[in-house]
Amino acid sequence: MAASALDKQRQEAIKRAIEQQKLIAEKMKNIKYKIVVLSGKGGVGKSFVTASLAMALAMKGKRVAVFDADIHGPSIPKMLGVHGKRMYALPDGRLLPVDGPLGVKVVSIDFLLESEEQAVIWRGPLKTAAIRELLAFTEWGDLDYLLVDLPPGTGDEQLTIAQLIPGLSGSIIVTIPSDVSRIVVKKAVTFAKRLNIPVIGIIENMAYFECPDGSRHYIFGKGAGRKIAEEMGVPFLGEIPIDPRISKANDEGKPFFVEYPDSKAAKAFLEIAEKIIKTVEGKTGGQESQQKS
Ligand SMILES: Nc1ncnc2c1ncn2[C@@H]1O[C@H](COP(=O)(O)OP(=O)(O)OP(=O)(O)O)[C@@H](O)[C@H]1O
Ligand SMILES: [Mg+2]
């Protein structure tokens, strides 16, 4: 008796998951390109890169949203200056993203939590269910780009979350210049292969420090990111400098890209955004023309 009640519960959970997966696909139908941002290592600046790239793409005239899939440490809202806001729920249960800087739409579990500590106790299956639910009820509208900030790491948990998003266009790998970066990139490339999506390219964050006199100091060594990209046969997208204003802006909950549009970092993000557009949209154009011929 108890066993059959459990079976029934399990069957209902599976049915619900399948229905929600269909809803996710339906709700995401009008998003042209979906990109996951990865790193094989935590704390390399993945969330900062995701938030800044979203703003850079928006500056290029693209309609952009960010999905913060990091339940344990949802930092995207803070980096986009919308921490503390709430997603608006329509009477039929649909959720509207929060409007961030430059029109970037933001969806994060952070908007639904009562307190910052709440999600820390959630275990794997509960986290996946929460993310699936959030995706199933979000009304994205028409978008060019959806950037997904996954939780740190490239294990099964991250894979399960990434697999909830249908039709991924590719991945962007974030690394830092250090001895571990080779392992970081390798793990991320393997992850992308498991997802069956192309690697759009590698971004090296905290690559150098520029003094007020304009001299550049490659504190952790020069060119590691580019070299690893070559070794792994994936494109190198660019370097982001270390800038104390970045950590200050992030800590204060101000969007760095908007606060310091003339900084080297903001300019680097604009150049990288251009490369991403060329790669992703160029590829689609190619595929379409191949299909036509
Ligand atoms: N280029 C940079 N210059 C200075 N500080 C930076 C830079 N990039 C990121 N930071 C700071 O480093 C810290 C880590 O960045 P971030 O939270 O984006 O990393 P993450 O890879 O997403 O971390 P996690 O693994 O916890 O998700 C933050 O305090 C951020 O403000
Ligand atoms: Mg992060």
mmCIF file with all atom_site columns, N, CA, C and O and ligand atoms in Angstrom, residues 39 41-49 70 73 75 79 149-153 174 205-207 240-248 250-251 265, ligand 1:
data_model
loop_
_atom_site.group_PDB
_atom_site.id
_atom_site.type_symbol
_atom_site.label_atom_id
_atom_site.label_alt_id
_atom_site.label_comp_id
_atom_site.label_asym_id
_atom_site.label_entity_id
_atom_site.label_seq_id
_atom_site.pdbx_PDB_ins_code
_atom_site.Cartn_x
_atom_site.Cartn_y
_atom_site.Cartn_z
_atom_site.occupancy
_atom_site.B_iso_or_equiv
_atom_site.pdbx_formal_charge
_atom_site.auth_seq_id
_atom_site.auth_comp_id
_atom_site.auth_asym_id
_atom_site.auth_atom_id
_atom_site.pdbx_PDB_model_num
ATOM   1   N N   . SER A 1 39  ? 32.133 27.843 -16.057 1.00 0.00 ? 39  SER A N   1
ATOM   2   C CA  . SER A 1 39  ? 33.528 27.781 -15.655 1.00 0.00 ? 39  SER A CA  1
ATOM   3   C C   . SER A 1 39  ? 33.720 26.505 -14.857 1.00 0.00 ? 39  SER A C   1
ATOM   4   O O   . SER A 1 39  ? 32.823 26.094 -14.134 1.00 0.00 ? 39  SER A O   1
ATOM   5   N N   . LYS A 1 41  ? 35.587 26.274 -12.495 1.00 0.00 ? 41  LYS A N   1
ATOM   6   C CA  . LYS A 1 41  ? 36.077 26.688 -11.173 1.00 0.00 ? 41  LYS A CA  1
ATOM   7   C C   . LYS A 1 41  ? 35.230 27.858 -10.661 1.00 0.00 ? 41  LYS A C   1
ATOM   8   O O   . LYS A 1 41  ? 34.841 28.718 -11.457 1.00 0.00 ? 41  LYS A O   1
ATOM   9   N N   . GLY A 1 42  ? 34.984 27.884 -9.377  1.00 0.00 ? 42  GLY A N   1
ATOM   10  C CA  . GLY A 1 42  ? 34.185 28.970 -8.799  1.00 0.00 ? 42  GLY A CA  1
ATOM   11  C C   . GLY A 1 42  ? 35.011 30.238 -8.604  1.00 0.00 ? 42  GLY A C   1
ATOM   12  O O   . GLY A 1 42  ? 36.238 30.197 -8.563  1.00 0.00 ? 42  GLY A O   1
ATOM   13  N N   . GLY A 1 43  ? 34.332 31.352 -8.506  1.00 0.00 ? 43  GLY A N   1
ATOM   14  C CA  . GLY A 1 43  ? 34.980 32.617 -8.148  1.00 0.00 ? 43  GLY A CA  1
ATOM   15  C C   . GLY A 1 43  ? 35.850 33.258 -9.208  1.00 0.00 ? 43  GLY A C   1
ATOM   16  O O   . GLY A 1 43  ? 36.643 34.146 -8.915  1.00 0.00 ? 43  GLY A O   1
ATOM   17  N N   . VAL A 1 44  ? 35.703 32.844 -10.467 1.00 0.00 ? 44  VAL A N   1
ATOM   18  C CA  . VAL A 1 44  ? 36.552 33.410 -11.532 1.00 0.00 ? 44  VAL A CA  1
ATOM   19  C C   . VAL A 1 44  ? 35.920 34.650 -12.179 1.00 0.00 ? 44  VAL A C   1
ATOM   20  O O   . VAL A 1 44  ? 36.506 35.277 -13.063 1.00 0.00 ? 44  VAL A O   1
ATOM   21  N N   . GLY A 1 45  ? 34.701 34.977 -11.734 1.00 0.00 ? 45  GLY A N   1
ATOM   22  C CA  . GLY A 1 45  ? 34.029 36.158 -12.295 1.00 0.00 ? 45  GLY A CA  1
ATOM   23  C C   . GLY A 1 45  ? 32.966 35.822 -13.324 1.00 0.00 ? 45  GLY A C   1
ATOM   24  O O   . GLY A 1 45  ? 32.597 36.652 -14.146 1.00 0.00 ? 45  GLY A O   1
ATOM   25  N N   . LYS A 1 46  ? 32.456 34.594 -13.247 1.00 0.00 ? 46  LYS A N   1
ATOM   26  C CA  . LYS A 1 46  ? 31.462 34.125 -14.218 1.00 0.00 ? 46  LYS A CA  1
ATOM   27  C C   . LYS A 1 46  ? 30.201 34.996 -14.197 1.00 0.00 ? 46  LYS A C   1
ATOM   28  O O   . LYS A 1 46  ? 29.697 35.408 -15.241 1.00 0.00 ? 46  LYS A O   1
ATOM   29  N N   . SER A 1 47  ? 29.702 35.281 -13.002 1.00 0.00 ? 47  SER A N   1
ATOM   30  C CA  . SER A 1 47  ? 28.466 36.073 -12.902 1.00 0.00 ? 47  SER A CA  1
ATOM   31  C C   . SER A 1 47  ? 28.701 37.504 -13.372 1.00 0.00 ? 47  SER A C   1
ATOM   32  O O   . SER A 1 47  ? 27.864 38.081 -14.066 1.00 0.00 ? 47  SER A O   1
ATOM   33  N N   . PHE A 1 48  ? 29.845 38.051 -13.029 1.00 0.00 ? 48  PHE A N   1
ATOM   34  C CA  . PHE A 1 48  ? 30.188 39.408 -13.477 1.00 0.00 ? 48  PHE A CA  1
ATOM   35  C C   . PHE A 1 48  ? 30.265 39.460 -15.001 1.00 0.00 ? 48  PHE A C   1
ATOM   36  O O   . PHE A 1 48  ? 29.736 40.373 -15.639 1.00 0.00 ? 48  PHE A O   1
ATOM   37  N N   . VAL A 1 49  ? 30.904 38.444 -15.585 1.00 0.00 ? 49  VAL A N   1
ATOM   38  C CA  . VAL A 1 49  ? 31.022 38.388 -17.047 1.00 0.00 ? 49  VAL A CA  1
ATOM   39  C C   . VAL A 1 49  ? 29.633 38.248 -17.682 1.00 0.00 ? 49  VAL A C   1
ATOM   40  O O   . VAL A 1 49  ? 29.308 38.938 -18.652 1.00 0.00 ? 49  VAL A O   1
ATOM   41  N N   . ASP A 1 70  ? 21.900 30.104 -10.495 1.00 0.00 ? 70  ASP A N   1
ATOM   42  C CA  . ASP A 1 70  ? 22.701 29.779 -9.311  1.00 0.00 ? 70  ASP A CA  1
ATOM   43  C C   . ASP A 1 70  ? 21.859 29.985 -8.052  1.00 0.00 ? 70  ASP A C   1
ATOM   44  O O   . ASP A 1 70  ? 21.722 31.095 -7.555  1.00 0.00 ? 70  ASP A O   1
ATOM   45  N N   . GLY A 1 73  ? 24.044 30.882 -4.712  1.00 0.00 ? 73  GLY A N   1
ATOM   46  C CA  . GLY A 1 73  ? 24.621 32.225 -4.615  1.00 0.00 ? 73  GLY A CA  1
ATOM   47  C C   . GLY A 1 73  ? 24.135 33.107 -5.743  1.00 0.00 ? 73  GLY A C   1
ATOM   48  O O   . GLY A 1 73  ? 24.899 33.457 -6.642  1.00 0.00 ? 73  GLY A O   1
ATOM   49  N N   . SER A 1 75  ? 23.950 35.944 -7.607  1.00 0.00 ? 75  SER A N   1
ATOM   50  C CA  . SER A 1 75  ? 24.614 37.253 -7.540  1.00 0.00 ? 75  SER A CA  1
ATOM   51  C C   . SER A 1 75  ? 24.254 38.166 -8.706  1.00 0.00 ? 75  SER A C   1
ATOM   52  O O   . SER A 1 75  ? 24.582 39.351 -8.692  1.00 0.00 ? 75  SER A O   1
ATOM   53  N N   . MET A 1 79  ? 24.595 42.383 -9.298  1.00 0.00 ? 79  MET A N   1
ATOM   54  C CA  . MET A 1 79  ? 25.507 42.927 -10.315 1.00 0.00 ? 79  MET A CA  1
ATOM   55  C C   . MET A 1 79  ? 24.775 43.751 -11.363 1.00 0.00 ? 79  MET A C   1
ATOM   56  O O   . MET A 1 79  ? 25.380 44.558 -12.061 1.00 0.00 ? 79  MET A O   1
ATOM   57  N N   . ASP A 1 149 ? 23.469 32.023 -16.360 1.00 0.00 ? 149 ASP A N   1
ATOM   58  C CA  . ASP A 1 149 ? 24.583 31.901 -15.410 1.00 0.00 ? 149 ASP A CA  1
ATOM   59  C C   . ASP A 1 149 ? 24.339 30.648 -14.575 1.00 0.00 ? 149 ASP A C   1
ATOM   60  O O   . ASP A 1 149 ? 23.470 30.620 -13.713 1.00 0.00 ? 149 ASP A O   1
ATOM   61  N N   . LEU A 1 150 ? 25.116 29.598 -14.859 1.00 0.00 ? 150 LEU A N   1
ATOM   62  C CA  . LEU A 1 150 ? 24.952 28.337 -14.132 1.00 0.00 ? 150 LEU A CA  1
ATOM   63  C C   . LEU A 1 150 ? 25.661 28.410 -12.779 1.00 0.00 ? 150 LEU A C   1
ATOM   64  O O   . LEU A 1 150 ? 26.544 29.235 -12.591 1.00 0.00 ? 150 LEU A O   1
ATOM   65  N N   . PRO A 1 151 ? 25.298 27.526 -11.840 1.00 0.00 ? 151 PRO A N   1
ATOM   66  C CA  . PRO A 1 151 ? 26.063 27.479 -10.589 1.00 0.00 ? 151 PRO A CA  1
ATOM   67  C C   . PRO A 1 151 ? 27.509 27.074 -10.881 1.00 0.00 ? 151 PRO A C   1
ATOM   68  O O   . PRO A 1 151 ? 27.772 26.435 -11.906 1.00 0.00 ? 151 PRO A O   1
ATOM   69  N N   . PRO A 1 152 ? 28.459 27.445 -10.013 1.00 0.00 ? 152 PRO A N   1
ATOM   70  C CA  . PRO A 1 152 ? 29.860 27.105 -10.282 1.00 0.00 ? 152 PRO A CA  1
ATOM   71  C C   . PRO A 1 152 ? 30.085 25.604 -10.414 1.00 0.00 ? 152 PRO A C   1
ATOM   72  O O   . PRO A 1 152 ? 29.452 24.816 -9.723  1.00 0.00 ? 152 PRO A O   1
ATOM   73  N N   . GLY A 1 153 ? 30.993 25.256 -11.325 1.00 0.00 ? 153 GLY A N   1
ATOM   74  C CA  . GLY A 1 153 ? 31.330 23.846 -11.528 1.00 0.00 ? 153 GLY A CA  1
ATOM   75  C C   . GLY A 1 153 ? 30.769 23.320 -12.839 1.00 0.00 ? 153 GLY A C   1
ATOM   76  O O   . GLY A 1 153 ? 30.002 24.005 -13.518 1.00 0.00 ? 153 GLY A O   1
ATOM   77  N N   . VAL A 1 174 ? 34.500 30.956 -18.971 1.00 0.00 ? 174 VAL A N   1
ATOM   78  C CA  . VAL A 1 174 ? 35.243 32.019 -18.277 1.00 0.00 ? 174 VAL A CA  1
ATOM   79  C C   . VAL A 1 174 ? 36.375 31.383 -17.478 1.00 0.00 ? 174 VAL A C   1
ATOM   80  O O   . VAL A 1 174 ? 36.171 30.389 -16.767 1.00 0.00 ? 174 VAL A O   1
ATOM   81  N N   . ASN A 1 205 ? 39.242 36.403 -17.597 1.00 0.00 ? 205 ASN A N   1
ATOM   82  C CA  . ASN A 1 205 ? 38.937 37.494 -16.669 1.00 0.00 ? 205 ASN A CA  1
ATOM   83  C C   . ASN A 1 205 ? 40.146 37.725 -15.749 1.00 0.00 ? 205 ASN A C   1
ATOM   84  O O   . ASN A 1 205 ? 40.935 36.820 -15.529 1.00 0.00 ? 205 ASN A O   1
ATOM   85  N N   . MET A 1 206 ? 40.255 38.924 -15.223 1.00 0.00 ? 206 MET A N   1
ATOM   86  C CA  . MET A 1 206 ? 41.343 39.318 -14.319 1.00 0.00 ? 206 MET A CA  1
ATOM   87  C C   . MET A 1 206 ? 42.702 39.084 -14.981 1.00 0.00 ? 206 MET A C   1
ATOM   88  O O   . MET A 1 206 ? 43.659 38.644 -14.350 1.00 0.00 ? 206 MET A O   1
ATOM   89  N N   . ALA A 1 207 ? 42.752 39.367 -16.294 1.00 0.00 ? 207 ALA A N   1
ATOM   90  C CA  . ALA A 1 207 ? 43.942 39.034 -17.089 1.00 0.00 ? 207 ALA A CA  1
ATOM   91  C C   . ALA A 1 207 ? 45.144 39.912 -16.751 1.00 0.00 ? 207 ALA A C   1
ATOM   92  O O   . ALA A 1 207 ? 46.282 39.436 -16.738 1.00 0.00 ? 207 ALA A O   1
ATOM   93  N N   . ILE A 1 240 ? 39.687 40.500 -19.904 1.00 0.00 ? 240 ILE A N   1
ATOM   94  C CA  . ILE A 1 240 ? 39.084 41.527 -19.056 1.00 0.00 ? 240 ILE A CA  1
ATOM   95  C C   . ILE A 1 240 ? 40.095 41.862 -17.954 1.00 0.00 ? 240 ILE A C   1
ATOM   96  O O   . ILE A 1 240 ? 40.590 40.950 -17.277 1.00 0.00 ? 240 ILE A O   1
ATOM   97  N N   . PRO A 1 241 ? 40.431 43.137 -17.768 1.00 0.00 ? 241 PRO A N   1
ATOM   98  C CA  . PRO A 1 241 ? 41.424 43.474 -16.735 1.00 0.00 ? 241 PRO A CA  1
ATOM   99  C C   . PRO A 1 241 ? 40.879 43.352 -15.307 1.00 0.00 ? 241 PRO A C   1
ATOM   100 O O   . PRO A 1 241 ? 39.665 43.331 -15.107 1.00 0.00 ? 241 PRO A O   1
ATOM   101 N N   . ILE A 1 242 ? 41.792 43.317 -14.364 1.00 0.00 ? 242 ILE A N   1
ATOM   102 C CA  . ILE A 1 242 ? 41.408 43.448 -12.950 1.00 0.00 ? 242 ILE A CA  1
ATOM   103 C C   . ILE A 1 242 ? 41.180 44.936 -12.733 1.00 0.00 ? 242 ILE A C   1
ATOM   104 O O   . ILE A 1 242 ? 41.998 45.757 -13.151 1.00 0.00 ? 242 ILE A O   1
ATOM   105 N N   . ASP A 1 243 ? 40.088 45.260 -12.101 1.00 0.00 ? 243 ASP A N   1
ATOM   106 C CA  . ASP A 1 243 ? 39.799 46.667 -11.835 1.00 0.00 ? 243 ASP A CA  1
ATOM   107 C C   . ASP A 1 243 ? 39.089 46.749 -10.483 1.00 0.00 ? 243 ASP A C   1
ATOM   108 O O   . ASP A 1 243 ? 38.002 46.177 -10.322 1.00 0.00 ? 243 ASP A O   1
ATOM   109 N N   . PRO A 1 244 ? 39.720 47.396 -9.509  1.00 0.00 ? 244 PRO A N   1
ATOM   110 C CA  . PRO A 1 244 ? 39.106 47.459 -8.170  1.00 0.00 ? 244 PRO A CA  1
ATOM   111 C C   . PRO A 1 244 ? 37.691 48.059 -8.198  1.00 0.00 ? 244 PRO A C   1
ATOM   112 O O   . PRO A 1 244 ? 36.867 47.756 -7.354  1.00 0.00 ? 244 PRO A O   1
ATOM   113 N N   . ARG A 1 245 ? 37.411 48.876 -9.217  1.00 0.00 ? 245 ARG A N   1
ATOM   114 C CA  . ARG A 1 245 ? 36.071 49.470 -9.312  1.00 0.00 ? 245 ARG A CA  1
ATOM   115 C C   . ARG A 1 245 ? 35.024 48.407 -9.607  1.00 0.00 ? 245 ARG A C   1
ATOM   116 O O   . ARG A 1 245 ? 33.852 48.572 -9.299  1.00 0.00 ? 245 ARG A O   1
ATOM   117 N N   . ILE A 1 246 ? 35.464 47.290 -10.225 1.00 0.00 ? 246 ILE A N   1
ATOM   118 C CA  . ILE A 1 246 ? 34.529 46.200 -10.544 1.00 0.00 ? 246 ILE A CA  1
ATOM   119 C C   . ILE A 1 246 ? 34.001 45.583 -9.253  1.00 0.00 ? 246 ILE A C   1
ATOM   120 O O   . ILE A 1 246 ? 32.783 45.487 -9.045  1.00 0.00 ? 246 ILE A O   1
ATOM   121 N N   . SER A 1 247 ? 34.922 45.190 -8.364  1.00 0.00 ? 247 SER A N   1
ATOM   122 C CA  . SER A 1 247 ? 34.454 44.539 -7.135  1.00 0.00 ? 247 SER A CA  1
ATOM   123 C C   . SER A 1 247 ? 33.667 45.518 -6.263  1.00 0.00 ? 247 SER A C   1
ATOM   124 O O   . SER A 1 247 ? 32.684 45.147 -5.630  1.00 0.00 ? 247 SER A O   1
ATOM   125 N N   . LYS A 1 248 ? 34.067 46.787 -6.294  1.00 0.00 ? 248 LYS A N   1
ATOM   126 C CA  . LYS A 1 248 ? 33.356 47.801 -5.498  1.00 0.00 ? 248 LYS A CA  1
ATOM   127 C C   . LYS A 1 248 ? 31.918 47.959 -6.028  1.00 0.00 ? 248 LYS A C   1
ATOM   128 O O   . LYS A 1 248 ? 30.952 47.925 -5.246  1.00 0.00 ? 248 LYS A O   1
ATOM   129 N N   . ASN A 1 250 ? 30.172 45.874 -7.839  1.00 0.00 ? 250 ASN A N   1
ATOM   130 C CA  . ASN A 1 250 ? 29.411 44.640 -7.592  1.00 0.00 ? 250 ASN A CA  1
ATOM   131 C C   . ASN A 1 250 ? 28.965 44.556 -6.131  1.00 0.00 ? 250 ASN A C   1
ATOM   132 O O   . ASN A 1 250 ? 27.831 44.183 -5.837  1.00 0.00 ? 250 ASN A O   1
ATOM   133 N N   . ASP A 1 251 ? 29.877 44.890 -5.221  1.00 0.00 ? 251 ASP A N   1
ATOM   134 C CA  . ASP A 1 251 ? 29.531 44.832 -3.792  1.00 0.00 ? 251 ASP A CA  1
ATOM   135 C C   . ASP A 1 251 ? 28.431 45.831 -3.451  1.00 0.00 ? 251 ASP A C   1
ATOM   136 O O   . ASP A 1 251 ? 27.585 45.588 -2.593  1.00 0.00 ? 251 ASP A O   1
ATOM   137 N N   . ALA A 1 265 ? 37.541 47.579 -19.205 1.00 0.00 ? 265 ALA A N   1
ATOM   138 C CA  . ALA A 1 265 ? 36.721 46.367 -19.078 1.00 0.00 ? 265 ALA A CA  1
ATOM   139 C C   . ALA A 1 265 ? 35.431 46.503 -19.901 1.00 0.00 ? 265 ALA A C   1
ATOM   140 O O   . ALA A 1 265 ? 35.076 45.593 -20.654 1.00 0.00 ? 265 ALA A O   1
HETATM 141 N N1  . LIG B 2 .   ? 37.928 41.714 -13.519 1.00 0.00 ? 1   LIG B N1  1
HETATM 142 C C1  . LIG B 2 .   ? 37.673 41.859 -12.218 1.00 0.00 ? 1   LIG B C1  1
HETATM 143 N N2  . LIG B 2 .   ? 38.328 42.799 -11.476 1.00 0.00 ? 1   LIG B N2  1
HETATM 144 C C2  . LIG B 2 .   ? 38.073 42.932 -10.152 1.00 0.00 ? 1   LIG B C2  1
HETATM 145 N N3  . LIG B 2 .   ? 37.190 42.176 -9.465  1.00 0.00 ? 1   LIG B N3  1
HETATM 146 C C3  . LIG B 2 .   ? 36.501 41.243 -10.147 1.00 0.00 ? 1   LIG B C3  1
HETATM 147 C C4  . LIG B 2 .   ? 36.695 41.041 -11.553 1.00 0.00 ? 1   LIG B C4  1
HETATM 148 N N4  . LIG B 2 .   ? 35.873 40.033 -11.940 1.00 0.00 ? 1   LIG B N4  1
HETATM 149 C C5  . LIG B 2 .   ? 35.187 39.647 -10.859 1.00 0.00 ? 1   LIG B C5  1
HETATM 150 N N5  . LIG B 2 .   ? 35.560 40.353 -9.777  1.00 0.00 ? 1   LIG B N5  1
HETATM 151 C C6  . LIG B 2 .   ? 35.076 40.164 -8.393  1.00 0.00 ? 1   LIG B C6  1
HETATM 152 O O1  . LIG B 2 .   ? 35.414 38.819 -8.026  1.00 0.00 ? 1   LIG B O1  1
HETATM 153 C C7  . LIG B 2 .   ? 34.390 38.239 -7.233  1.00 0.00 ? 1   LIG B C7  1
HETATM 154 C C8  . LIG B 2 .   ? 33.885 36.960 -7.909  1.00 0.00 ? 1   LIG B C8  1
HETATM 155 O O2  . LIG B 2 .   ? 33.184 37.310 -9.088  1.00 0.00 ? 1   LIG B O2  1
HETATM 156 P P1  . LIG B 2 .   ? 31.850 36.527 -9.501  1.00 0.00 ? 1   LIG B P1  1
HETATM 157 O O3  . LIG B 2 .   ? 30.894 36.464 -8.372  1.00 0.00 ? 1   LIG B O3  1
HETATM 158 O O4  . LIG B 2 .   ? 31.386 37.096 -10.788 1.00 0.00 ? 1   LIG B O4  1
HETATM 159 O O5  . LIG B 2 .   ? 32.496 35.093 -9.733  1.00 0.00 ? 1   LIG B O5  1
HETATM 160 P P2  . LIG B 2 .   ? 31.760 33.708 -10.022 1.00 0.00 ? 1   LIG B P2  1
HETATM 161 O O6  . LIG B 2 .   ? 32.690 32.926 -10.876 1.00 0.00 ? 1   LIG B O6  1
HETATM 162 O O7  . LIG B 2 .   ? 30.389 33.940 -10.538 1.00 0.00 ? 1   LIG B O7  1
HETATM 163 O O8  . LIG B 2 .   ? 31.693 33.106 -8.567  1.00 0.00 ? 1   LIG B O8  1
HETATM 164 P P3  . LIG B 2 .   ? 30.820 31.854 -8.055  1.00 0.00 ? 1   LIG B P3  1
HETATM 165 O O9  . LIG B 2 .   ? 31.637 30.661 -8.404  1.00 0.00 ? 1   LIG B O9  1
HETATM 166 O O10 . LIG B 2 .   ? 30.709 32.059 -6.576  1.00 0.00 ? 1   LIG B O10 1
HETATM 167 O O11 . LIG B 2 .   ? 29.496 31.896 -8.765  1.00 0.00 ? 1   LIG B O11 1
HETATM 168 C C9  . LIG B 2 .   ? 33.315 39.297 -7.078  1.00 0.00 ? 1   LIG B C9  1
HETATM 169 O O12 . LIG B 2 .   ? 33.512 39.951 -5.862  1.00 0.00 ? 1   LIG B O12 1
HETATM 170 C C10 . LIG B 2 .   ? 33.561 40.253 -8.254  1.00 0.00 ? 1   LIG B C10 1
HETATM 171 O O13 . LIG B 2 .   ? 33.143 41.565 -7.958  1.00 0.00 ? 1   LIG B O13 1
#
